[in-house]
Short mmCIF file of C-alpha atoms in Angstrom, two decimals:
data_model
loop_
_atom_site.label_atom_id
_atom_site.label_comp_id
_atom_site.label_asym_id
_atom_site.label_seq_id
_atom_site.Cartn_x
_atom_site.Cartn_y
_atom_site.Cartn_z
CA MET A 171 0.00 0.00 0.00
CA ASP A 172 1.45 3.35 -1.05
CA LYS A 173 1.40 6.24 1.40
CA LYS A 174 -1.25 8.89 0.81
CA SER A 175 0.51 11.46 2.95
CA ILE A 176 3.94 12.27 4.33
CA SER A 177 5.09 14.30 7.30
CA VAL A 178 6.78 17.67 6.89
CA PRO A 179 10.12 16.20 8.09
CA GLU A 180 9.78 13.43 5.47
CA MET A 181 9.20 16.04 2.77
CA ALA A 182 12.17 18.05 4.03
CA LYS A 183 14.38 14.96 3.85
CA MET A 184 13.20 14.23 0.28
CA LEU A 185 14.22 17.73 -0.80
CA GLY A 186 17.30 18.04 1.39
CA LEU A 187 15.82 21.01 3.25
CA GLY A 188 15.98 22.16 6.83
CA LYS A 189 13.02 22.68 9.10
CA THR A 190 12.58 26.39 8.34
CA ASP A 191 12.62 25.97 4.55
CA SER A 192 10.26 23.00 4.63
CA TYR A 193 7.69 24.80 6.77
CA TRP A 194 8.07 27.86 4.54
CA LEU A 195 6.89 25.71 1.58
CA VAL A 196 3.93 24.51 3.66
CA HIS A 197 3.13 28.09 4.71
CA LYS A 198 3.11 29.19 1.05
CA ARG A 199 0.41 26.52 0.44
CA TYR A 200 2.26 24.91 -2.44
CA PHE A 201 0.62 21.60 -1.60
CA LYS A 202 -2.39 20.34 0.35
CA THR A 203 -2.02 19.44 3.99
CA VAL A 204 -4.24 17.68 6.50
CA LEU A 205 -4.09 17.22 10.25
CA VAL A 206 -3.90 13.61 11.41
CA GLY A 207 -3.79 13.09 15.16
CA GLY A 208 -2.80 16.74 15.60
CA LYS A 209 0.18 16.35 13.22
CA MET A 210 0.43 18.08 9.86
CA ARG A 211 0.67 15.73 6.87
CA ILE A 212 1.28 16.60 3.22
CA LEU A 213 -0.85 14.81 0.65
CA VAL A 214 1.56 12.93 -1.62
CA ASP A 215 -0.47 13.57 -4.80
CA SER A 216 -0.46 17.34 -4.27
CA PHE A 217 3.26 17.28 -3.41
CA GLU A 218 4.10 15.36 -6.61
CA GLU A 219 1.92 17.70 -8.69
CA TRP A 220 3.73 20.71 -7.20
CA TYR A 221 7.13 19.06 -7.77
CA ALA A 222 6.35 18.37 -11.44
CA GLY A 223 5.43 22.02 -11.98
CA GLN A 224 8.49 23.73 -10.50
CA PHE A 225 12.22 23.84 -11.21
CA HIS A 226 13.80 25.31 -8.09
CA TYR A 227 13.75 22.39 -5.65
CA LYS A 228 15.30 19.02 -6.42
CA LYS A 229 14.78 15.70 -4.70
CA VAL A 230 17.89 14.19 -3.17
CA ASP A 231 17.18 10.90 -4.99
CA GLY A 232 17.88 12.62 -8.32
CA THR A 233 14.29 12.72 -9.63
CA GLN A 234 14.16 15.70 -11.96
CA PRO A 235 11.64 18.46 -11.22
CA GLY A 236 9.44 20.13 -13.81
CA LYS A 237 8.16 17.02 -15.61
CA LYS A 238 4.94 18.88 -16.34
CA TYR A 239 7.01 21.16 -18.56
CA ALA A 240 9.14 18.52 -20.32
CA HIS A 241 8.11 20.12 -23.63
CA THR A 242 10.25 23.15 -22.73
CA MET A 243 13.87 23.99 -22.02
CA SER A 244 15.54 26.91 -20.33
CA VAL A 245 17.10 29.76 -22.27
CA TYR A 246 20.48 28.62 -20.91
CA GLU A 247 19.89 25.10 -22.29
CA MET A 248 19.03 26.62 -25.66
CA ALA A 249 22.22 28.71 -25.58
CA ASP A 250 24.25 25.62 -24.75
CA LEU A 251 22.68 23.66 -27.62
CA ILE A 252 23.64 26.26 -30.20
CA GLY A 253 27.00 27.01 -28.61
CA ARG A 254 26.28 30.66 -27.95
CA SER A 255 26.09 32.88 -24.90
CA SER A 256 22.89 33.29 -22.93
CA ALA A 257 22.78 36.89 -24.19
CA VAL A 258 22.44 35.60 -27.77
CA ALA A 259 19.75 33.14 -26.67
CA TYR A 260 17.84 35.87 -24.84
CA ASP A 261 18.07 38.03 -27.98
CA ILE A 262 16.48 35.20 -30.00
CA VAL A 263 13.73 34.99 -27.39
CA LYS A 264 13.27 38.78 -27.30
CA ARG A 265 12.85 38.92 -31.08
CA GLY A 266 10.08 36.32 -30.80
CA LEU A 267 11.81 33.76 -33.00
CA VAL A 268 10.81 30.92 -30.68
CA LYS A 269 7.71 30.38 -28.56
CA THR A 270 8.19 30.78 -24.85
CA GLU A 271 6.22 30.62 -21.65
CA VAL A 272 7.02 32.01 -18.24
CA ILE A 273 6.89 29.27 -15.62
CA ASN A 274 7.48 30.17 -11.99
CA GLY A 275 9.17 33.39 -13.09
CA ARG A 276 11.50 31.63 -15.56
CA ILE A 277 11.37 31.88 -19.33
CA GLN A 278 11.07 28.43 -20.86
CA VAL A 279 11.49 27.83 -24.59
CA ASP A 280 9.08 25.48 -26.37
CA ILE A 281 11.26 22.67 -27.77
CA GLN A 282 9.16 22.11 -30.89
CA SER A 283 9.22 25.83 -31.68
CA PHE A 284 13.01 25.86 -31.17
CA GLU A 285 13.48 22.89 -33.53
CA GLU A 286 11.28 24.54 -36.19
CA TRP A 287 13.16 27.82 -35.89
CA LEU A 288 16.54 26.06 -36.00
CA ALA A 289 15.57 24.22 -39.21
CA SER A 290 14.25 27.42 -40.83
CA GLN A 291 17.50 29.40 -40.66
CA SER A 292 21.18 28.87 -41.48
CA VAL A 293 23.04 31.06 -38.98
CA TYR A 294 22.80 28.78 -35.96
CA SER A 295 23.11 25.02 -35.61
CA LYS A 296 23.36 22.57 -32.75
CA VAL A 297 26.86 22.14 -31.44
CA ARG A 298 26.00 19.39 -28.99
CA ARG A 299 23.45 16.65 -29.02
CA ASP A 300 20.94 16.61 -26.19
CA GLU A 301 18.91 13.44 -25.62
CA ASN A 302 15.90 15.41 -24.40
CA VAL A 303 15.79 17.84 -27.31
#
């Protein structure tokens, strides 16, 4: 039987956080909590949904965050793929050459849009192969 909820210390351990930071996440209401026997518990489903939709916190077991946005990449990842500086990548974004979305305050580039743009021009090309892109 899988757990339906975890304690705040369990969540803190999963993310490698201290007590203050873990309760700060709870206070911000990033996930649903319930009281069981007077103790606060975090609903696992809501925690996993939050984890899949953010990029800042990483589980200590290596599970990558942001799975909900696997169809995107960061501007820095795009810069790395084309072997240019982040300033060049941000210029491409600013000129609207690729589709982007702002997720948790970060600009994320739509991978399909990037691939279409890359194929439509001859100035830039991939300098490294990325398995996810």
